[in-house]
mmCIF file of C-alpha atoms in Angstrom:
data_model
loop_
_atom_site.group_PDB
_atom_site.id
_atom_site.type_symbol
_atom_site.label_atom_id
_atom_site.label_comp_id
_atom_site.label_asym_id
_atom_site.label_seq_id
_atom_site.Cartn_x
_atom_site.Cartn_y
_atom_site.Cartn_z
ATOM 1 C CA MET R 593 -91.674 10.391 -26.768
ATOM 2 C CA ALA R 594 -90.897 13.789 -25.026
ATOM 3 C CA ASP R 595 -91.786 12.551 -21.492
ATOM 4 C CA GLU R 596 -89.539 9.627 -21.352
ATOM 5 C CA HIS R 597 -86.211 9.982 -19.609
ATOM 6 C CA PRO R 598 -83.038 8.349 -20.880
ATOM 7 C CA VAL R 599 -81.913 5.374 -19.042
ATOM 8 C CA LYS R 600 -78.792 5.847 -17.007
ATOM 9 C CA LYS R 601 -76.056 3.543 -17.505
ATOM 10 C CA ASN R 602 -74.173 2.196 -14.116
ATOM 11 C CA LYS R 603 -70.360 2.345 -14.205
ATOM 12 C CA PRO R 604 -68.974 -1.156 -14.436
ATOM 13 C CA ASN R 605 -67.088 -1.004 -10.915
ATOM 14 C CA THR R 606 -70.196 0.413 -8.940
ATOM 15 C CA PRO R 607 -71.738 -1.955 -6.673
ATOM 16 C CA SER R 608 -75.228 -1.755 -8.311
ATOM 17 C CA ASN R 609 -73.644 -4.175 -10.993
ATOM 18 C CA LYS R 610 -74.272 -7.042 -8.726
ATOM 19 C CA GLU R 611 -76.296 -9.715 -10.412
ATOM 20 C CA GLY R 612 -79.926 -10.030 -9.305
ATOM 21 C CA GLY R 613 -80.062 -6.591 -7.938
ATOM 22 C CA GLU R 614 -78.881 -7.750 -4.602
ATOM 23 C CA LYS R 615 -78.155 -5.239 -1.702
ATOM 24 C CA VAL R 616 -74.479 -4.163 -1.688
ATOM 25 C CA ASP R 617 -72.240 -4.552 1.449
ATOM 26 C CA TRP R 618 -70.690 -1.054 1.042
ATOM 27 C CA LYS R 619 -68.221 -1.797 3.960
ATOM 28 C CA GLN R 620 -66.991 -5.051 2.332
ATOM 29 C CA TRP R 621 -66.734 -3.333 -0.935
ATOM 30 C CA LYS R 622 -64.652 -0.283 0.401
ATOM 31 C CA ALA R 623 -62.274 -2.985 2.258
ATOM 32 C CA GLN R 624 -62.026 -4.812 -1.014
ATOM 33 C CA LYS R 625 -60.963 -1.712 -2.975
ATOM 34 C CA LYS R 626 -58.619 -0.710 -0.082
ATOM 35 C CA GLU R 627 -56.904 -4.152 -0.212
ATOM 36 C CA GLU R 628 -56.637 -3.885 -3.900
ATOM 37 C CA LYS R 629 -54.849 -0.270 -3.509
ATOM 38 C CA ARG R 630 -52.587 -1.885 -0.795
ATOM 39 C CA LEU R 631 -51.509 -4.684 -2.971
ATOM 40 C CA ARG R 632 -50.670 -2.226 -5.943
ATOM 41 C CA LYS R 633 -48.664 -0.161 -3.551
ATOM 42 C CA GLU R 634 -47.005 -3.204 -2.142
ATOM 43 C CA SER R 635 -46.198 -4.458 -5.587
ATOM 44 C CA SER R 636 -44.927 -0.992 -6.544
ATOM 45 C CA LEU R 637 -42.607 -0.822 -3.762
ATOM 46 C CA ILE R 638 -41.385 -4.233 -4.279
ATOM 47 C CA ARG R 639 -40.460 -3.259 -7.751
ATOM 48 C CA LYS R 640 -38.557 -0.106 -6.370
ATOM 49 C CA LEU R 641 -36.618 -2.117 -3.910
ATOM 50 C CA GLU R 642 -35.695 -4.620 -6.433
ATOM 51 C CA LYS R 643 -34.531 -1.877 -8.596
ATOM 52 C CA GLN R 644 -32.615 -0.414 -5.702
ATOM 53 C CA LYS R 645 -31.055 -3.642 -4.890
ATOM 54 C CA LEU R 646 -29.903 -4.070 -8.433
ATOM 55 C CA LYS R 647 -28.421 -0.739 -8.759
ATOM 56 C CA LYS R 648 -26.686 -1.205 -5.380
ATOM 57 C CA GLU R 649 -25.063 -4.498 -6.340
ATOM 58 C CA HIS R 650 -24.050 -2.861 -9.669
ATOM 59 C CA GLU R 651 -22.215 0.034 -7.757
ATOM 60 C CA GLN R 652 -20.760 -2.436 -5.665
ATOM 61 C CA GLU R 653 -19.206 -4.388 -8.741
ATOM 62 C CA VAL R 654 -18.124 -1.240 -10.299
ATOM 63 C CA GLN R 655 -16.469 -0.091 -6.787
ATOM 64 C CA GLN R 656 -14.929 -3.748 -6.552
ATOM 65 C CA GLU R 657 -13.677 -3.549 -10.109
ATOM 66 C CA GLU R 658 -12.310 0.013 -9.624
ATOM 67 C CA LYS R 659 -10.504 -1.336 -6.376
ATOM 68 C CA GLU R 660 -8.992 -4.240 -8.241
ATOM 69 C CA SER R 661 -7.828 -2.121 -10.945
ATOM 70 C CA LYS R 662 -6.317 0.562 -8.776
ATOM 71 C CA GLY R 663 -4.469 -2.030 -6.409
ATOM 72 C CA ARG R 664 -1.011 -3.385 -7.009
ATOM 73 C CA ALA R 665 -0.948 -6.962 -5.997
ATOM 74 C CA TYR R 666 2.973 -7.609 -6.790
ATOM 75 C CA THR R 667 5.849 -6.380 -4.870
ATOM 76 C CA LEU R 668 9.384 -5.111 -5.972
ATOM 77 C CA SER R 669 12.426 -5.870 -3.873
ATOM 78 C CA VAL R 670 15.866 -4.837 -4.485
ATOM 79 C CA ALA R 671 19.224 -6.061 -2.756
ATOM 80 C CA LEU R 672 22.558 -4.218 -2.695
ATOM 81 C CA PRO R 673 25.639 -4.453 -0.395
ATOM 82 C CA GLY R 674 26.255 -2.200 2.167
ATOM 83 C CA SER R 675 29.838 -1.853 0.981
ATOM 84 C CA VAL R 676 28.780 0.708 -1.579
ATOM 85 C CA MET R 677 28.908 3.376 1.233
ATOM 86 C CA ASP R 678 32.636 2.863 1.382
ATOM 87 C CA ASN R 679 33.059 4.117 -2.149
ATOM 88 C CA ALA R 680 32.385 7.677 -0.935
ATOM 89 C CA GLN R 681 35.365 9.514 0.521
ATOM 90 C CA SER R 682 33.692 11.630 3.301
ATOM 91 C CA PRO R 683 30.757 11.367 5.675
ATOM 92 C CA GLU R 684 28.889 14.131 3.438
ATOM 93 C CA LEU R 685 29.385 11.976 0.331
ATOM 94 C CA ARG R 686 28.393 8.751 1.986
ATOM 95 C CA THR R 687 25.221 10.547 3.150
ATOM 96 C CA TYR R 688 24.355 11.991 -0.296
ATOM 97 C CA LEU R 689 25.143 8.480 -1.959
ATOM 98 C CA ALA R 690 22.452 6.814 0.473
ATOM 99 C CA GLY R 691 20.072 9.589 -0.766
ATOM 100 C CA GLN R 692 20.641 8.630 -4.236
ATOM 101 C CA ILE R 693 19.778 4.978 -3.640
ATOM 102 C CA ALA R 694 16.705 5.938 -1.542
ATOM 103 C CA ARG R 695 15.562 8.378 -4.394
ATOM 104 C CA ALA R 696 16.130 5.446 -7.043
ATOM 105 C CA CYS R 697 13.685 3.125 -4.753
ATOM 106 C CA ALA R 698 11.000 5.736 -4.528
ATOM 107 C CA VAL R 699 11.108 6.753 -8.072
ATOM 108 C CA PHE R 700 10.508 2.915 -9.095
ATOM 109 C CA CYS R 701 8.135 2.121 -6.167
ATOM 110 C CA VAL R 702 10.515 -0.383 -4.496
ATOM 111 C CA ASP R 703 8.587 -1.804 -1.664
ATOM 112 C CA GLU R 704 11.594 -3.483 0.026
ATOM 113 C CA VAL R 705 15.357 -2.845 0.387
ATOM 114 C CA VAL R 706 17.516 -5.392 1.482
ATOM 115 C CA ILE R 707 21.191 -4.521 2.645
ATOM 116 C CA PHE R 708 23.533 -7.449 2.796
ATOM 117 C CA ASP R 709 27.092 -7.804 3.942
ATOM 118 C CA GLU R 710 29.409 -8.429 1.021
ATOM 119 C CA GLN R 711 32.077 -10.000 3.333
ATOM 120 C CA GLY R 712 29.548 -12.369 4.864
ATOM 121 C CA ASP R 713 30.717 -11.750 8.334
ATOM 122 C CA SER R 714 28.176 -9.633 9.979
ATOM 123 C CA THR R 715 26.364 -11.021 13.077
ATOM 124 C CA SER R 716 23.124 -9.110 12.517
ATOM 125 C CA SER R 717 20.449 -9.921 10.228
ATOM 126 C CA GLY R 718 16.603 -9.573 10.049
ATOM 127 C CA PRO R 719 14.382 -6.670 9.782
ATOM 128 C CA PHE R 720 15.663 -3.238 10.727
ATOM 129 C CA PHE R 721 12.991 -1.458 12.857
ATOM 130 C CA PHE R 722 13.866 2.100 13.426
ATOM 131 C CA GLY R 723 10.993 4.000 12.376
ATOM 132 C CA SER R 724 9.876 1.590 9.455
ATOM 133 C CA ARG R 725 6.693 -0.703 9.448
ATOM 134 C CA SER R 726 6.339 -4.435 10.197
ATOM 135 C CA GLY R 727 2.880 -6.039 10.161
ATOM 136 C CA LEU R 728 0.124 -3.899 11.426
ATOM 137 C CA SER R 729 2.502 -1.702 13.448
ATOM 138 C CA SER R 730 6.016 -1.427 14.202
ATOM 139 C CA PRO R 731 7.772 -0.232 17.708
ATOM 140 C CA ILE R 732 10.718 2.366 17.870
ATOM 141 C CA SER R 733 13.337 -0.281 18.207
ATOM 142 C CA ARG R 734 16.240 -1.620 16.597
ATOM 143 C CA ILE R 735 17.568 -5.217 16.012
ATOM 144 C CA GLU R 736 19.379 -6.681 18.654
ATOM 145 C CA GLY R 737 23.031 -5.345 19.336
ATOM 146 C CA GLU R 738 24.641 -2.048 19.402
ATOM 147 C CA PHE R 739 24.910 -0.256 16.149
ATOM 148 C CA ARG R 740 27.228 2.750 16.266
ATOM 149 C CA GLY R 741 26.990 3.441 12.680
ATOM 150 C CA VAL R 742 29.696 4.547 10.266
ATOM 151 C CA GLY R 743 32.079 7.619 10.958
ATOM 152 C CA LYS R 744 35.143 7.229 8.507
ATOM 153 C CA LYS R 745 35.060 3.455 9.177
ATOM 154 C CA GLY R 746 32.634 1.061 10.547
ATOM 155 C CA GLN R 747 29.480 -0.696 9.742
ATOM 156 C CA ALA R 748 28.486 0.701 6.365
ATOM 157 C CA CYS R 749 25.354 -1.535 6.327
ATOM 158 C CA VAL R 750 23.887 -0.081 9.376
ATOM 159 C CA GLN R 751 24.204 3.412 8.219
ATOM 160 C CA LEU R 752 22.826 3.073 4.916
ATOM 161 C CA ALA R 753 19.675 1.283 6.500
ATOM 162 C CA ARG R 754 19.435 4.145 9.130
ATOM 163 C CA ILE R 755 19.645 6.735 6.034
ATOM 164 C CA LEU R 756 17.175 4.908 3.958
ATOM 165 C CA GLN R 757 14.533 4.781 6.907
ATOM 166 C CA PHE R 758 15.127 8.315 7.768
ATOM 167 C CA LEU R 759 14.151 9.330 4.179
ATOM 168 C CA GLU R 760 11.445 6.782 4.081
ATOM 169 C CA CYS R 761 9.642 8.332 7.185
ATOM 170 C CA PRO R 762 7.174 11.105 6.856
ATOM 171 C CA GLN R 763 8.696 14.462 8.016
ATOM 172 C CA TYR R 764 6.189 14.860 10.809
ATOM 173 C CA LEU R 765 7.072 11.528 12.364
ATOM 174 C CA ARG R 766 10.852 11.810 12.260
ATOM 175 C CA LYS R 767 11.175 13.408 15.679
ATOM 176 C CA SER R 768 9.347 10.324 17.222
ATOM 177 C CA PHE R 769 11.609 7.855 15.742
ATOM 178 C CA PHE R 770 15.050 9.169 14.941
ATOM 179 C CA PRO R 771 16.899 10.739 17.795
ATOM 180 C CA LYS R 772 20.331 12.784 16.890
ATOM 181 C CA HIS R 773 22.771 10.323 15.562
ATOM 182 C CA GLN R 774 26.115 10.603 13.897
ATOM 183 C CA ASP R 775 24.773 8.675 10.745
ATOM 184 C CA LEU R 776 22.285 11.367 10.333
ATOM 185 C CA GLN R 777 24.740 14.121 11.071
ATOM 186 C CA PHE R 778 24.533 15.527 7.244
ATOM 187 C CA ALA R 779 20.808 14.543 6.665
ATOM 188 C CA GLY R 780 20.098 18.295 5.737
ATOM 189 C CA ILE R 781 21.765 17.773 2.308
ATOM 190 C CA LEU R 782 19.444 14.965 1.417
ATOM 191 C CA ASN R 783 16.722 15.361 -1.108
ATOM 192 C CA PRO R 784 13.220 14.445 0.005
ATOM 193 C CA LEU R 785 11.605 11.457 -1.338
ATOM 194 C CA ASP R 786 8.147 13.357 -1.668
ATOM 195 C CA SER R 787 6.304 9.884 -1.772
ATOM 196 C CA PRO R 788 2.479 9.840 -1.553
ATOM 197 C CA HIS R 789 2.537 9.083 2.208
ATOM 198 C CA HIS R 790 4.838 12.363 2.716
ATOM 199 C CA MET R 791 1.682 14.418 3.046
ATOM 200 C CA ARG R 792 1.226 18.155 4.035
ATOM 201 C CA ILE R 793 -0.847 19.182 7.131
ATOM 202 C CA ASP R 794 -3.993 20.236 5.207
ATOM 203 C CA GLU R 795 -3.515 17.274 2.444
ATOM 204 C CA GLU R 796 -6.742 15.128 2.371
ATOM 205 C CA MET R 797 -6.050 11.486 1.612
ATOM 206 C CA GLU R 798 -7.890 8.433 3.123
ATOM 207 C CA PHE R 799 -4.834 6.756 4.303
ATOM 208 C CA ARG R 800 -2.100 8.289 6.542
ATOM 209 C CA GLU R 801 0.870 7.253 8.640
ATOM 210 C CA GLY R 802 0.874 8.205 12.266
ATOM 211 C CA VAL R 803 2.451 7.525 15.818
ATOM 212 C CA VAL R 804 0.415 6.194 18.951
ATOM 213 C CA LEU R 805 0.338 8.737 21.473
ATOM 214 C CA ASP R 806 0.918 8.177 25.179
ATOM 215 C CA ARG R 807 -2.290 9.338 25.941
ATOM 216 C CA PRO R 808 -5.440 6.837 26.776
ATOM 217 C CA CYS R 809 -8.798 7.303 25.367
ATOM 218 C CA ARG R 810 -11.561 8.130 28.205
ATOM 219 C CA SER R 811 -13.624 5.020 26.957
ATOM 220 C CA ARG R 812 -10.418 2.866 26.667
ATOM 221 C CA LYS R 813 -11.509 1.330 23.418
ATOM 222 C CA GLY R 814 -9.021 3.211 21.199
ATOM 223 C CA SER R 815 -5.893 5.280 21.030
ATOM 224 C CA PHE R 816 -4.832 8.764 20.051
ATOM 225 C CA VAL R 817 -2.574 8.967 16.858
ATOM 226 C CA ASN R 818 -0.561 11.827 15.582
ATOM 227 C CA CYS R 819 -0.907 11.668 11.685
ATOM 228 C CA GLY R 820 0.687 15.155 10.917
ATOM 229 C CA MET R 821 -2.829 16.850 10.843
ATOM 230 C CA ARG R 822 -4.189 19.662 12.649
ATOM 231 C CA LYS R 823 -6.229 17.428 14.855
ATOM 232 C CA GLU R 824 -5.455 14.059 16.214
ATOM 233 C CA VAL R 825 -7.026 10.852 15.160
ATOM 234 C CA GLN R 826 -8.764 8.597 17.387
ATOM 235 C CA ILE R 827 -8.268 4.829 16.173
ATOM 236 C CA ASP R 828 -10.338 1.765 16.892
ATOM 237 C CA LYS R 829 -7.590 -0.273 18.575
ATOM 238 C CA GLN R 830 -5.832 0.343 21.985
ATOM 239 C CA LEU R 831 -2.165 -0.144 21.254
ATOM 240 C CA GLN R 832 1.265 0.752 22.750
ATOM 241 C CA ALA R 833 2.330 4.220 22.667
ATOM 242 C CA GLY R 834 5.213 4.846 20.097
ATOM 243 C CA LEU R 835 4.076 2.469 17.455
ATOM 244 C CA ARG R 836 4.002 3.518 13.895
ATOM 245 C CA VAL R 837 0.685 2.696 12.244
ATOM 246 C CA THR R 838 -1.044 3.195 8.920
ATOM 247 C CA VAL R 839 -4.617 4.611 9.614
ATOM 248 C CA HIS R 840 -7.438 4.823 7.164
ATOM 249 C CA LEU R 841 -9.427 7.937 8.030
ATOM 250 C CA ASP R 842 -13.308 7.669 7.967
ATOM 251 C CA LYS R 843 -14.681 9.640 4.948
ATOM 252 C CA ASN R 844 -17.855 10.552 6.668
ATOM 253 C CA ASP R 845 -16.263 12.120 9.499
ATOM 254 C CA ASN R 846 -17.425 15.344 10.951
ATOM 255 C CA LYS R 847 -14.533 17.840 10.260
ATOM 256 C CA GLU R 848 -15.892 20.121 12.740
ATOM 257 C CA GLY R 849 -15.297 17.709 15.606
ATOM 258 C CA LYS R 850 -12.297 17.816 17.965
ATOM 259 C CA LEU R 851 -10.891 14.705 16.746
ATOM 260 C CA TYR R 852 -10.790 12.822 13.416
ATOM 261 C CA ASN R 853 -11.720 9.148 13.459
ATOM 262 C CA GLY R 854 -9.849 6.224 11.791
ATOM 263 C CA ARG R 855 -9.025 2.623 11.776
ATOM 264 C CA VAL R 856 -5.649 0.910 11.900
ATOM 265 C CA VAL R 857 -4.905 -1.029 8.668
ATOM 266 C CA ALA R 858 -1.826 -3.167 7.486
ATOM 267 C CA PRO R 859 0.810 -1.194 5.760
ATOM 268 C CA HIS R 860 0.301 -2.949 2.399
ATOM 269 C CA VAL R 861 -3.440 -1.894 2.146
ATOM 270 C CA PRO R 862 -2.927 1.471 0.431
ATOM 271 C CA ARG R 863 -1.029 -0.388 -2.102
ATOM 272 C CA THR R 864 -3.155 -3.395 -2.722
ATOM 273 C CA GLU R 865 -6.291 -1.474 -2.455
ATOM 274 C CA GLY R 866 -5.890 2.061 -3.100
ATOM 275 C CA GLY R 867 -2.897 1.554 -5.681
ATOM 276 C CA LEU R 868 -0.632 3.982 -4.009
ATOM 277 C CA TYR R 869 3.131 3.605 -3.427
ATOM 278 C CA TRP R 870 3.388 3.762 0.304
ATOM 279 C CA GLY R 871 7.134 3.651 0.920
ATOM 280 C CA TYR R 872 9.602 0.748 1.389
ATOM 281 C CA SER R 873 10.718 -1.519 4.163
ATOM 282 C CA VAL R 874 14.342 -1.854 5.016
ATOM 283 C CA ARG R 875 16.022 -5.340 5.818
ATOM 284 C CA LEU R 876 19.628 -6.318 6.815
ATOM 285 C CA ALA R 877 21.055 -9.687 5.602
ATOM 286 C CA SER R 878 24.196 -11.085 6.965
ATOM 287 C CA CYS R 879 25.216 -12.389 3.775
ATOM 288 C CA LEU R 880 24.044 -12.978 0.233
ATOM 289 C CA SER R 881 22.240 -16.122 0.786
ATOM 290 C CA ALA R 882 20.323 -14.564 3.704
ATOM 291 C CA VAL R 883 18.692 -12.201 1.174
ATOM 292 C CA PHE R 884 16.915 -15.328 -0.312
ATOM 293 C CA THR R 885 16.375 -17.492 2.927
ATOM 294 C CA GLU R 886 14.953 -14.600 5.271
ATOM 295 C CA CYS R 887 12.383 -13.434 2.772
ATOM 296 C CA PRO R 888 9.408 -11.902 4.699
ATOM 297 C CA TYR R 889 6.973 -13.212 2.057
ATOM 298 C CA LYS R 890 5.593 -16.788 2.898
ATOM 299 C CA GLU R 891 5.722 -17.811 -0.834
ATOM 300 C CA GLY R 892 9.250 -16.497 -1.185
ATOM 301 C CA TYR R 893 10.529 -14.375 -4.088
ATOM 302 C CA ASP R 894 9.107 -16.044 -7.279
ATOM 303 C CA LEU R 895 11.164 -14.038 -9.650
ATOM 304 C CA THR R 896 14.776 -13.244 -8.864
ATOM 305 C CA ILE R 897 17.013 -11.135 -11.055
ATOM 306 C CA GLY R 898 20.700 -10.607 -10.905
ATOM 307 C CA THR R 899 22.404 -7.924 -12.486
ATOM 308 C CA SER R 900 25.971 -8.020 -14.072
ATOM 309 C CA GLU R 901 28.200 -7.143 -17.286
ATOM 310 C CA LYS R 902 28.311 -10.702 -17.723
ATOM 311 C CA GLY R 903 24.642 -11.309 -17.945
ATOM 312 C CA THR R 904 22.128 -11.742 -20.667
ATOM 313 C CA ASN R 905 21.382 -8.628 -22.735
ATOM 314 C CA ALA R 906 18.308 -7.380 -20.928
ATOM 315 C CA ASP R 907 16.549 -6.122 -24.353
ATOM 316 C CA HIS R 908 15.816 -9.484 -25.464
ATOM 317 C CA VAL R 909 14.287 -10.852 -22.128
ATOM 318 C CA THR R 910 10.631 -10.844 -21.354
ATOM 319 C CA LEU R 911 9.266 -11.409 -17.702
ATOM 320 C CA SER R 912 7.041 -14.133 -16.546
ATOM 321 C CA PRO R 913 3.911 -13.163 -14.330
ATOM 322 C CA PHE R 914 5.048 -13.072 -10.611
ATOM 323 C CA LYS R 915 3.812 -11.804 -7.285
ATOM 324 C CA HIS R 916 7.111 -10.970 -5.223
ATOM 325 C CA MET R 917 10.258 -9.868 -7.542
ATOM 326 C CA LEU R 918 13.814 -9.475 -6.124
ATOM 327 C CA VAL R 919 16.560 -7.578 -8.050
ATOM 328 C CA VAL R 920 20.198 -8.101 -6.581
ATOM 329 C CA PHE R 921 23.017 -5.525 -7.317
ATOM 330 C CA GLY R 922 26.481 -6.194 -6.583
ATOM 331 C CA GLY R 923 29.046 -3.979 -5.311
ATOM 332 C CA LEU R 924 32.373 -2.545 -6.699
ATOM 333 C CA GLN R 925 33.552 -6.274 -7.372
ATOM 334 C CA GLY R 926 30.335 -7.565 -8.637
ATOM 335 C CA LEU R 927 28.118 -10.538 -7.198
ATOM 336 C CA GLU R 928 31.149 -12.774 -7.407
ATOM 337 C CA ALA R 929 32.650 -11.065 -4.383
ATOM 338 C CA SER R 930 29.710 -11.680 -2.376
ATOM 339 C CA LEU R 931 29.425 -15.237 -3.710
ATOM 340 C CA ASP R 932 32.968 -16.043 -2.617
ATOM 341 C CA ALA R 933 32.621 -14.623 0.662
ATOM 342 C CA ASP R 934 29.398 -16.623 1.433
ATOM 343 C CA GLU R 935 30.175 -19.883 3.395
ATOM 344 C CA ASN R 936 26.645 -21.170 2.660
ATOM 345 C CA LEU R 937 26.971 -20.978 -1.043
ATOM 346 C CA ASN R 938 29.135 -23.823 -2.715
ATOM 347 C CA VAL R 939 28.799 -22.482 -6.294
ATOM 348 C CA THR R 940 31.181 -20.464 -8.292
ATOM 349 C CA ASP R 941 28.804 -18.829 -10.781
ATOM 350 C CA PRO R 942 26.286 -16.029 -9.552
ATOM 351 C CA SER R 943 23.908 -16.808 -12.347
ATOM 352 C CA VAL R 944 22.695 -20.179 -10.931
ATOM 353 C CA LEU R 945 21.381 -18.309 -8.038
ATOM 354 C CA PHE R 946 18.926 -16.510 -10.155
ATOM 355 C CA ASP R 947 16.002 -17.085 -12.481
ATOM 356 C CA LEU R 948 17.311 -14.161 -14.663
ATOM 357 C CA TYR R 949 20.953 -12.941 -14.831
ATOM 358 C CA LEU R 950 20.810 -9.904 -17.029
ATOM 359 C CA ASN R 951 23.003 -6.957 -18.134
ATOM 360 C CA SER R 952 20.902 -3.937 -18.434
ATOM 361 C CA CYS R 953 23.634 -1.659 -20.017
ATOM 362 C CA PRO R 954 25.280 -3.823 -22.723
ATOM 363 C CA GLY R 955 28.101 -1.781 -24.646
ATOM 364 C CA GLN R 956 28.771 0.367 -21.719
ATOM 365 C CA GLY R 957 31.375 3.082 -22.421
ATOM 366 C CA SER R 958 32.907 3.034 -18.774
ATOM 367 C CA ARG R 959 34.830 -0.004 -17.413
ATOM 368 C CA THR R 960 32.406 0.076 -14.185
ATOM 369 C CA ILE R 961 28.930 1.349 -13.527
ATOM 370 C CA ARG R 962 28.167 2.271 -9.973
ATOM 371 C CA THR R 963 25.712 0.622 -8.037
ATOM 372 C CA GLU R 964 23.565 3.509 -7.478
ATOM 373 C CA GLU R 965 23.952 4.077 -11.646
ATOM 374 C CA ALA R 966 22.990 0.434 -11.959
ATOM 375 C CA MET R 967 19.844 0.711 -9.903
ATOM 376 C CA LEU R 968 18.580 3.607 -12.026
ATOM 377 C CA ILE R 969 19.269 1.783 -15.222
ATOM 378 C CA SER R 970 18.060 -1.623 -14.281
ATOM 379 C CA LEU R 971 15.063 -0.468 -12.652
ATOM 380 C CA SER R 972 13.995 1.935 -15.655
ATOM 381 C CA ASP R 973 14.349 -0.928 -18.020
ATOM 382 C CA LEU R 974 12.397 -3.321 -15.565
ATOM 383 C CA ARG R 975 9.771 -0.989 -15.251
ATOM 384 C CA GLN R 976 8.524 -1.457 -18.738
ATOM 385 C CA LYS R 977 8.592 -4.913 -18.839
ATOM 386 C CA ILE R 978 6.779 -5.240 -15.572
ATOM 387 C CA ALA R 979 4.147 -3.016 -17.156
ATOM 388 C CA ALA R 980 3.811 -5.373 -19.944
ATOM 389 C CA VAL R 981 3.265 -8.612 -17.809
ATOM 390 C CA PHE R 982 0.553 -6.967 -15.615
ATOM 391 C CA SER R 983 -1.300 -5.344 -18.780
ATOM 392 C CA ASP R 984 -1.245 -8.744 -20.373
ATOM 393 C CA THR R 985 -2.852 -10.449 -17.323
ATOM 394 C CA SER R 986 -5.476 -7.793 -16.802
ATOM 395 C CA SER R 987 -6.584 -8.048 -20.346
ATOM 396 C CA ARG R 988 -7.192 -11.828 -19.962
#
């Protein structure tokens, strides 16, 4: 019929759908809808937070994997007699010879250099702190005793150690650690190591070497450090002035501020976490046996290698996994001379002292191979073998 109006259908979610046509409590209905909306938002927020948490955990895992892949856990040490300096005929050639040894150590990422007395009669032994690092930081000090160094004759071990440390020290720190000395008279002819920690003034890197300045902070909660940059660095620890420290710079630091901020870390951190070669330390040993007994690592050297023309052909040898490797080189008369002069050793065959006794240059065309040449040859050969060991362990 024309006068009849169509029946309106109520929406399913409206209050008039209540059974029995009861009067609807609009306040209660609105509160219920509001609570449902809040629960939906809360559920959505929880899902977002869970996604963010999973994403953050994944990023942390990736960063940890990158850190582990970048870092280098093992160390490489070399030992050689200080008498190699006596093979040079003049102070200039002695200095240049020490520079060749330092360059070889830097090129092949040597972490520790041990200089032992071939005659076994030195009264000095132990870490040689003269601008080098030990532990968290190192003082500007020498080991006990007076060391005059070497002119034409004298203590070759000490001169070699001093020149090695001079070259290892970043250029901007040398004035703080190395006063004028006869051993460094011809340091100007030395080729620089140009290692990663020898940075330019505007070069950016998360780690830097520095020296603690004799100027206290106002808050007395830190120290100022000269890290060779245009501005000084304020570190998190209050340390004695004159210490050489390794500083980890704050990535989020305000570059427009008067100072940079950083924290002191152990010298091995750039190597173990950043995978950077961060120079070598120098140790003096009174004799050949002291090279082994005074090892700075708690576990000791777990892989020791002696080098000699009487050793096994290095081409046919593979290395076993290790944490701390030591490679020992002899002087002009080989390791036999050092063995005979060492009163602590009652053996006649040097090969029994080492895990491996290798000849890295079989069929040599010269009657003798100089120590600085043997270092380059042996370390070049071992580099490939070391890489094979750790590529195998990382793929497992």
